[in-house]
Amino acid sequence: MAVAPSVLTVLRSQAQDPVGLLRAASAQLGSAVGVLSSFGAESALLLAFVAEADPHMPVLFLETGRHFPETLAYRAELAEALGLTNVQDIRPTQAELDARDPTGELWAFDPDACCRLRKVEPMDLASLPYAALVTGRKQAQAATRALLPVVEEKAGGQLRLNPLAHWQAEEITREMKRRGLPPHPLVAQGYPSIGCAPCTQPVGQTEDPRAGRWAGLAKTECGIHTAS
Ligand code: SF4
């Protein structure tokens, strides 16, 4: 679903103001705007901006069946605290799980196939109705994200809106504290970046925050953001 150039101009004019950007997206695109959230370590700030702009905006959560229990509890706590009314679980069908991961151990021997089954394909399907998807990605998270723009055009015309693209980790922590947003409970246990439980390890204070994701493998992304 391509977005008109005039809408792009309006959105780009709000690139420095996360809430302004989300309000403009909601005004311009209505129900064709959704939010991707992992309810991870830094998700609360983006979700607070979403709640301020439009608490009814759909928030898509990939329910892989492999999350830490703390993440699922945090999802419920944050949605309640922020008044988000439309958090949706996105998951593969049981038939797909039975056919492609009958033992439930696909993550251990083919994590790319596991991410495709549990994340990439369900999100591709769920994102079809949306002209724009909001993400919490930041340039500072990884070398692969160093050039991430706030308003990103994907092949096929769908937009990714990345309101926090230019934010540094310290700014996010400061703003979360200022707003009284609860941190993910695992951050205090050494997890600065949190994904599925089998594929996430705690990291040392001097390590790259994403070093604990698929540690020991060349894999650095699940694929939902690298797909066009
Ligand atoms: S992060 Fe790990 S458990 Fe989660 S979908 Fe990917 S491979 Fe599977």
PDB file of C-alpha atoms and ligand atoms in Angstrom:
ATOM      1  CA  MET A   1       0.000   0.000   0.000  1.00  0.00           C
ATOM      2  CA  ALA A   2       1.843   3.141  -1.216  1.00  0.00           C
ATOM      3  CA  VAL A   3       1.567   6.418   0.674  1.00  0.00           C
ATOM      4  CA  ALA A   4       0.964   9.685  -1.217  1.00  0.00           C
ATOM      5  CA  PRO A   5       3.987  12.051  -1.520  1.00  0.00           C
ATOM      6  CA  SER A   6       2.028  14.777   0.315  1.00  0.00           C
ATOM      7  CA  VAL A   7       1.595  12.435   3.304  1.00  0.00           C
ATOM      8  CA  LEU A   8       5.307  11.655   3.258  1.00  0.00           C
ATOM      9  CA  THR A   9       6.055  15.373   3.381  1.00  0.00           C
ATOM     10  CA  VAL A  10       3.789  15.830   6.420  1.00  0.00           C
ATOM     11  CA  LEU A  11       5.357  12.856   8.209  1.00  0.00           C
ATOM     12  CA  ARG A  12       8.916  14.004   7.486  1.00  0.00           C
ATOM     13  CA  SER A  13       8.088  17.440   8.868  1.00  0.00           C
ATOM     14  CA  GLN A  14       7.461  15.744  12.244  1.00  0.00           C
ATOM     15  CA  ALA A  15      10.630  13.646  12.249  1.00  0.00           C
ATOM     16  CA  GLN A  16      12.056  15.397  15.337  1.00  0.00           C
ATOM     17  CA  ASP A  17       8.885  14.993  17.412  1.00  0.00           C
ATOM     18  CA  PRO A  18       7.877  11.374  18.173  1.00  0.00           C
ATOM     19  CA  VAL A  19       4.372  12.189  19.428  1.00  0.00           C
ATOM     20  CA  GLY A  20       3.822  14.698  16.606  1.00  0.00           C
ATOM     21  CA  LEU A  21       4.896  12.062  14.073  1.00  0.00           C
ATOM     22  CA  LEU A  22       2.507   9.471  15.521  1.00  0.00           C
ATOM     23  CA  ARG A  23      -0.356  11.978  15.657  1.00  0.00           C
ATOM     24  CA  ALA A  24       0.299  12.976  12.050  1.00  0.00           C
ATOM     25  CA  ALA A  25       0.409   9.320  10.965  1.00  0.00           C
ATOM     26  CA  SER A  26      -2.872   8.638  12.734  1.00  0.00           C
ATOM     27  CA  ALA A  27      -4.496  11.740  11.207  1.00  0.00           C
ATOM     28  CA  GLN A  28      -3.210  11.045   7.697  1.00  0.00           C
ATOM     29  CA  LEU A  29      -3.535   7.263   7.556  1.00  0.00           C
ATOM     30  CA  GLY A  30      -6.185   6.392  10.166  1.00  0.00           C
ATOM     31  CA  SER A  31      -6.452   2.663  10.883  1.00  0.00           C
ATOM     32  CA  ALA A  32      -3.705   1.900   8.329  1.00  0.00           C
ATOM     33  CA  VAL A  33      -1.026   2.614  10.986  1.00  0.00           C
ATOM     34  CA  GLY A  34       0.147  -0.138  13.328  1.00  0.00           C
ATOM     35  CA  VAL A  35       2.941  -0.452  15.876  1.00  0.00           C
ATOM     36  CA  LEU A  36       5.419  -3.334  16.179  1.00  0.00           C
ATOM     37  CA  SER A  37       6.477  -3.961  19.763  1.00  0.00           C
ATOM     38  CA  SER A  38       8.449  -6.714  21.451  1.00  0.00           C
ATOM     39  CA  PHE A  39       7.642  -5.304  24.908  1.00  0.00           C
ATOM     40  CA  GLY A  40      11.397  -5.505  25.443  1.00  0.00           C
ATOM     41  CA  ALA A  41      13.981  -3.474  27.331  1.00  0.00           C
ATOM     42  CA  GLU A  42      13.288  -0.060  25.774  1.00  0.00           C
ATOM     43  CA  SER A  43       9.749  -0.602  24.466  1.00  0.00           C
ATOM     44  CA  ALA A  44       7.997   1.405  27.161  1.00  0.00           C
ATOM     45  CA  LEU A  45       9.014   4.800  25.802  1.00  0.00           C
ATOM     46  CA  LEU A  46       7.740   4.197  22.260  1.00  0.00           C
ATOM     47  CA  LEU A  47       4.520   2.769  23.700  1.00  0.00           C
ATOM     48  CA  ALA A  48       4.119   5.829  25.942  1.00  0.00           C
ATOM     49  CA  PHE A  49       4.405   8.041  22.841  1.00  0.00           C
ATOM     50  CA  VAL A  50       1.827   5.852  21.071  1.00  0.00           C
ATOM     51  CA  ALA A  51      -0.545   6.098  24.049  1.00  0.00           C
ATOM     52  CA  GLU A  52      -0.172   9.884  24.036  1.00  0.00           C
ATOM     53  CA  ALA A  53      -0.889  10.118  20.302  1.00  0.00           C
ATOM     54  CA  ASP A  54      -3.615   7.461  19.986  1.00  0.00           C
ATOM     55  CA  PRO A  55      -4.083   4.708  22.630  1.00  0.00           C
ATOM     56  CA  HIS A  56      -6.317   2.767  20.222  1.00  0.00           C
ATOM     57  CA  MET A  57      -3.587   2.326  17.612  1.00  0.00           C
ATOM     58  CA  PRO A  58      -3.031  -1.417  16.930  1.00  0.00           C
ATOM     59  CA  VAL A  59       0.087  -2.738  18.675  1.00  0.00           C
ATOM     60  CA  LEU A  60       1.323  -5.987  17.117  1.00  0.00           C
ATOM     61  CA  PHE A  61       3.196  -8.353  19.459  1.00  0.00           C
ATOM     62  CA  LEU A  62       4.871 -11.463  18.043  1.00  0.00           C
ATOM     63  CA  GLU A  63       3.765 -14.253  20.342  1.00  0.00           C
ATOM     64  CA  THR A  64       6.472 -16.794  19.494  1.00  0.00           C
ATOM     65  CA  GLY A  65       5.621 -19.063  22.411  1.00  0.00           C
ATOM     66  CA  ARG A  66       9.258 -18.723  23.466  1.00  0.00           C
ATOM     67  CA  HIS A  67       9.160 -15.508  25.516  1.00  0.00           C
ATOM     68  CA  PHE A  68      10.438 -15.116  29.046  1.00  0.00           C
ATOM     69  CA  PRO A  69       7.479 -15.164  31.485  1.00  0.00           C
ATOM     70  CA  GLU A  70       8.719 -11.731  32.625  1.00  0.00           C
ATOM     71  CA  THR A  71       8.111 -10.344  29.117  1.00  0.00           C
ATOM     72  CA  LEU A  72       4.514 -11.581  29.061  1.00  0.00           C
ATOM     73  CA  ALA A  73       3.881 -10.088  32.508  1.00  0.00           C
ATOM     74  CA  TYR A  74       5.477  -6.802  31.406  1.00  0.00           C
ATOM     75  CA  ARG A  75       3.290  -6.751  28.282  1.00  0.00           C
ATOM     76  CA  ALA A  76       0.171  -6.899  30.462  1.00  0.00           C
ATOM     77  CA  GLU A  77       1.528  -4.367  32.978  1.00  0.00           C
ATOM     78  CA  LEU A  78       2.512  -1.795  30.345  1.00  0.00           C
ATOM     79  CA  ALA A  79      -0.691  -2.094  28.316  1.00  0.00           C
ATOM     80  CA  GLU A  80      -2.716  -1.526  31.475  1.00  0.00           C
ATOM     81  CA  ALA A  81      -0.554   1.343  32.766  1.00  0.00           C
ATOM     82  CA  LEU A  82      -0.560   3.184  29.429  1.00  0.00           C
ATOM     83  CA  GLY A  83      -4.198   2.496  28.549  1.00  0.00           C
ATOM     84  CA  LEU A  84      -3.366   0.751  25.266  1.00  0.00           C
ATOM     85  CA  THR A  85      -6.627  -0.787  24.066  1.00  0.00           C
ATOM     86  CA  ASN A  86      -5.565  -2.735  20.991  1.00  0.00           C
ATOM     87  CA  VAL A  87      -2.563  -5.007  21.681  1.00  0.00           C
ATOM     88  CA  GLN A  88      -2.748  -7.983  19.324  1.00  0.00           C
ATOM     89  CA  ASP A  89      -0.883 -11.307  19.475  1.00  0.00           C
ATOM     90  CA  ILE A  90       0.579 -12.317  16.128  1.00  0.00           C
ATOM     91  CA  ARG A  91       1.525 -16.002  15.849  1.00  0.00           C
ATOM     92  CA  PRO A  92       1.814 -18.870  13.398  1.00  0.00           C
ATOM     93  CA  THR A  93      -1.066 -21.356  13.177  1.00  0.00           C
ATOM     94  CA  GLN A  94      -0.861 -24.525  15.244  1.00  0.00           C
ATOM     95  CA  ALA A  95      -0.861 -26.502  11.978  1.00  0.00           C
ATOM     96  CA  GLU A  96       2.274 -24.622  10.819  1.00  0.00           C
ATOM     97  CA  LEU A  97       3.976 -25.247  14.165  1.00  0.00           C
ATOM     98  CA  ASP A  98       3.121 -28.950  14.092  1.00  0.00           C
ATOM     99  CA  ALA A  99       4.323 -29.350  10.509  1.00  0.00           C
ATOM    100  CA  ARG A 100       7.555 -27.354  10.699  1.00  0.00           C
ATOM    101  CA  ASP A 101       8.626 -27.653  14.336  1.00  0.00           C
ATOM    102  CA  PRO A 102       7.080 -30.858  15.687  1.00  0.00           C
ATOM    103  CA  THR A 103       9.609 -31.186  18.539  1.00  0.00           C
ATOM    104  CA  GLY A 104       9.602 -27.480  19.470  1.00  0.00           C
ATOM    105  CA  GLU A 105      13.394 -27.403  19.179  1.00  0.00           C
ATOM    106  CA  LEU A 106      13.816 -25.746  15.784  1.00  0.00           C
ATOM    107  CA  TRP A 107      15.469 -22.745  17.453  1.00  0.00           C
ATOM    108  CA  ALA A 108      18.382 -24.984  18.564  1.00  0.00           C
ATOM    109  CA  PHE A 109      19.420 -26.293  15.139  1.00  0.00           C
ATOM    110  CA  ASP A 110      17.992 -23.799  12.621  1.00  0.00           C
ATOM    111  CA  PRO A 111      17.236 -20.421  14.257  1.00  0.00           C
ATOM    112  CA  ASP A 112      16.693 -18.732  10.882  1.00  0.00           C
ATOM    113  CA  ALA A 113      13.927 -21.227  10.061  1.00  0.00           C
ATOM    114  CA  CYS A 114      12.480 -20.775  13.571  1.00  0.00           C
ATOM    115  CA  CYS A 115      12.404 -16.961  13.189  1.00  0.00           C
ATOM    116  CA  ARG A 116      10.832 -17.362   9.741  1.00  0.00           C
ATOM    117  CA  LEU A 117       8.108 -19.612  11.162  1.00  0.00           C
ATOM    118  CA  ARG A 118       7.408 -17.694  14.372  1.00  0.00           C
ATOM    119  CA  LYS A 119       8.183 -14.101  13.379  1.00  0.00           C
ATOM    120  CA  VAL A 120       8.789 -13.238   9.733  1.00  0.00           C
ATOM    121  CA  GLU A 121       5.899 -15.053   8.067  1.00  0.00           C
ATOM    122  CA  PRO A 122       3.225 -14.212  10.695  1.00  0.00           C
ATOM    123  CA  MET A 123       4.319 -10.558  10.653  1.00  0.00           C
ATOM    124  CA  ASP A 124       4.346 -10.414   6.854  1.00  0.00           C
ATOM    125  CA  LEU A 125       0.733 -11.608   6.893  1.00  0.00           C
ATOM    126  CA  ALA A 126      -0.372  -9.371   9.780  1.00  0.00           C
ATOM    127  CA  SER A 127       1.251  -6.274   8.276  1.00  0.00           C
ATOM    128  CA  LEU A 128      -0.513  -6.495   4.915  1.00  0.00           C
ATOM    129  CA  PRO A 129      -3.391  -4.127   5.833  1.00  0.00           C
ATOM    130  CA  TYR A 130      -1.042  -1.391   7.053  1.00  0.00           C
ATOM    131  CA  ALA A 131       0.380   1.501   5.055  1.00  0.00           C
ATOM    132  CA  ALA A 132       2.817   2.286   7.870  1.00  0.00           C
ATOM    133  CA  LEU A 133       4.292   0.307  10.739  1.00  0.00           C
ATOM    134  CA  VAL A 134       5.901   2.068  13.703  1.00  0.00           C
ATOM    135  CA  THR A 135       9.012   0.492  15.220  1.00  0.00           C
ATOM    136  CA  GLY A 136      11.261   1.245  18.175  1.00  0.00           C
ATOM    137  CA  ARG A 137      14.512   0.696  16.265  1.00  0.00           C
ATOM    138  CA  LYS A 138      17.412   3.056  16.891  1.00  0.00           C
ATOM    139  CA  GLN A 139      20.552   3.888  14.912  1.00  0.00           C
ATOM    140  CA  ALA A 140      22.708   3.349  17.995  1.00  0.00           C
ATOM    141  CA  GLN A 141      21.544  -0.242  18.511  1.00  0.00           C
ATOM    142  CA  ALA A 142      23.779  -1.863  15.900  1.00  0.00           C
ATOM    143  CA  ALA A 143      26.061  -1.118  12.970  1.00  0.00           C
ATOM    144  CA  THR A 144      23.365  -2.533  10.687  1.00  0.00           C
ATOM    145  CA  ARG A 145      21.021   0.265  11.857  1.00  0.00           C
ATOM    146  CA  ALA A 146      23.501   3.183  11.673  1.00  0.00           C
ATOM    147  CA  LEU A 147      21.710   4.905   8.783  1.00  0.00           C
ATOM    148  CA  LEU A 148      18.151   4.198   9.901  1.00  0.00           C
ATOM    149  CA  PRO A 149      15.860   7.136   8.949  1.00  0.00           C
ATOM    150  CA  VAL A 150      12.805   8.215  10.957  1.00  0.00           C
ATOM    151  CA  VAL A 151      10.573   7.818   7.913  1.00  0.00           C
ATOM    152  CA  GLU A 152      11.669   4.758   5.947  1.00  0.00           C
ATOM    153  CA  GLU A 153      10.187   3.685   2.611  1.00  0.00           C
ATOM    154  CA  LYS A 154      10.218  -0.059   1.982  1.00  0.00           C
ATOM    155  CA  ALA A 155      10.052  -1.784  -1.375  1.00  0.00           C
ATOM    156  CA  GLY A 156       6.369  -2.007  -2.275  1.00  0.00           C
ATOM    157  CA  GLY A 157       5.590   1.379  -0.731  1.00  0.00           C
ATOM    158  CA  GLN A 158       4.885   0.433   2.882  1.00  0.00           C
ATOM    159  CA  LEU A 159       6.458   2.803   5.420  1.00  0.00           C
ATOM    160  CA  ARG A 160       8.355   2.060   8.587  1.00  0.00           C
ATOM    161  CA  LEU A 161       8.184   4.949  11.058  1.00  0.00           C
ATOM    162  CA  ASN A 162      11.085   4.915  13.512  1.00  0.00           C
ATOM    163  CA  PRO A 163      10.385   7.811  15.917  1.00  0.00           C
ATOM    164  CA  LEU A 164      13.362   6.890  18.130  1.00  0.00           C
ATOM    165  CA  ALA A 165      15.870   6.434  15.289  1.00  0.00           C
ATOM    166  CA  HIS A 166      18.163   9.215  16.545  1.00  0.00           C
ATOM    167  CA  TRP A 167      17.765   8.601  20.269  1.00  0.00           C
ATOM    168  CA  GLN A 168      20.689   7.425  22.395  1.00  0.00           C
ATOM    169  CA  ALA A 169      20.284   4.803  25.145  1.00  0.00           C
ATOM    170  CA  GLU A 170      20.979   7.402  27.876  1.00  0.00           C
ATOM    171  CA  GLU A 171      18.242   9.721  26.549  1.00  0.00           C
ATOM    172  CA  ILE A 172      15.769   6.857  26.530  1.00  0.00           C
ATOM    173  CA  THR A 173      16.636   5.848  30.087  1.00  0.00           C
ATOM    174  CA  ARG A 174      16.325   9.477  31.216  1.00  0.00           C
ATOM    175  CA  GLU A 175      12.967   9.992  29.513  1.00  0.00           C
ATOM    176  CA  MET A 176      11.618   6.679  30.849  1.00  0.00           C
ATOM    177  CA  LYS A 177      12.554   7.760  34.375  1.00  0.00           C
ATOM    178  CA  ARG A 178      11.067  11.227  33.868  1.00  0.00           C
ATOM    179  CA  ARG A 179       7.780   9.657  32.782  1.00  0.00           C
ATOM    180  CA  GLY A 180       7.849   7.065  35.586  1.00  0.00           C
ATOM    181  CA  LEU A 181       7.747   4.185  33.103  1.00  0.00           C
ATOM    182  CA  PRO A 182       8.484   0.761  34.607  1.00  0.00           C
ATOM    183  CA  PRO A 183      11.615  -0.960  33.217  1.00  0.00           C
ATOM    184  CA  HIS A 184      11.474  -4.509  31.882  1.00  0.00           C
ATOM    185  CA  PRO A 185      12.277  -6.652  34.953  1.00  0.00           C
ATOM    186  CA  LEU A 186      15.137  -8.468  33.180  1.00  0.00           C
ATOM    187  CA  VAL A 187      17.133  -5.277  32.501  1.00  0.00           C
ATOM    188  CA  ALA A 188      18.308  -5.287  36.121  1.00  0.00           C
ATOM    189  CA  GLN A 189      19.493  -8.879  35.617  1.00  0.00           C
ATOM    190  CA  GLY A 190      21.886  -7.934  32.783  1.00  0.00           C
ATOM    191  CA  TYR A 191      19.629  -8.147  29.738  1.00  0.00           C
ATOM    192  CA  PRO A 192      19.792  -4.790  27.869  1.00  0.00           C
ATOM    193  CA  SER A 193      18.184  -6.358  24.775  1.00  0.00           C
ATOM    194  CA  ILE A 194      15.477  -8.972  25.202  1.00  0.00           C
ATOM    195  CA  GLY A 195      14.081 -11.439  22.686  1.00  0.00           C
ATOM    196  CA  CYS A 196      12.976 -15.060  22.956  1.00  0.00           C
ATOM    197  CA  ALA A 197      14.280 -16.858  26.049  1.00  0.00           C
ATOM    198  CA  PRO A 198      16.336 -19.584  24.299  1.00  0.00           C
ATOM    199  CA  CYS A 199      18.098 -17.012  22.099  1.00  0.00           C
ATOM    200  CA  THR A 200      18.864 -14.267  24.640  1.00  0.00           C
ATOM    201  CA  GLN A 201      21.688 -14.176  27.172  1.00  0.00           C
ATOM    202  CA  PRO A 202      22.737 -11.530  29.686  1.00  0.00           C
ATOM    203  CA  VAL A 203      25.740  -9.404  28.648  1.00  0.00           C
ATOM    204  CA  GLY A 204      28.546  -7.628  30.484  1.00  0.00           C
ATOM    205  CA  GLN A 205      28.392  -3.852  31.036  1.00  0.00           C
ATOM    206  CA  THR A 206      31.074  -3.149  28.419  1.00  0.00           C
ATOM    207  CA  GLU A 207      29.585  -5.439  25.753  1.00  0.00           C
ATOM    208  CA  ASP A 208      27.363  -4.424  22.826  1.00  0.00           C
ATOM    209  CA  PRO A 209      23.815  -4.428  24.233  1.00  0.00           C
ATOM    210  CA  ARG A 210      22.702  -6.802  21.447  1.00  0.00           C
ATOM    211  CA  ALA A 211      25.633  -9.213  22.020  1.00  0.00           C
ATOM    212  CA  GLY A 212      23.338 -11.500  23.994  1.00  0.00           C
ATOM    213  CA  ARG A 213      20.973 -12.033  21.054  1.00  0.00           C
ATOM    214  CA  TRP A 214      21.771 -15.311  19.216  1.00  0.00           C
ATOM    215  CA  ALA A 215      25.146 -15.218  21.022  1.00  0.00           C
ATOM    216  CA  GLY A 216      27.834 -17.273  19.291  1.00  0.00           C
ATOM    217  CA  LEU A 217      26.026 -17.196  15.934  1.00  0.00           C
ATOM    218  CA  ALA A 218      26.468 -14.852  12.960  1.00  0.00           C
ATOM    219  CA  LYS A 219      22.741 -14.067  13.189  1.00  0.00           C
ATOM    220  CA  THR A 220      21.986 -10.509  14.403  1.00  0.00           C
ATOM    221  CA  GLU A 221      18.377  -9.872  13.272  1.00  0.00           C
ATOM    222  CA  CYS A 222      15.269 -12.024  13.298  1.00  0.00           C
ATOM    223  CA  GLY A 223      14.339 -10.876   9.788  1.00  0.00           C
ATOM    224  CA  ILE A 224      11.142  -8.888  10.319  1.00  0.00           C
ATOM    225  CA  HIS A 225      13.003  -5.623   9.725  1.00  0.00           C
ATOM    226  CA  THR A 226      15.424  -6.800   7.066  1.00  0.00           C
ATOM    227  CA  ALA A 227      12.710  -8.155   4.772  1.00  0.00           C
ATOM    228  CA  SER A 228      11.531  -5.599   2.211  1.00  0.00           C
TER     229      SER A 228
HETATM  230  S1  SF4 B   1      14.436 -15.681  18.457  1.00  0.00           S
HETATM  231 FE1  SF4 B   1      14.924 -17.894  18.768  1.00  0.00          FE
HETATM  232  S2  SF4 B   1      13.094 -18.866  19.655  1.00  0.00           S
HETATM  233 FE2  SF4 B   1      12.496 -16.822  18.861  1.00  0.00          FE
HETATM  234  S3  SF4 B   1      11.685 -17.232  16.869  1.00  0.00           S
HETATM  235 FE3  SF4 B   1      13.868 -16.720  16.561  1.00  0.00          FE
HETATM  236  S4  SF4 B   1      15.036 -18.674  16.713  1.00  0.00           S
HETATM  237 FE4  SF4 B   1      12.903 -19.045  17.456  1.00  0.00          FE
END
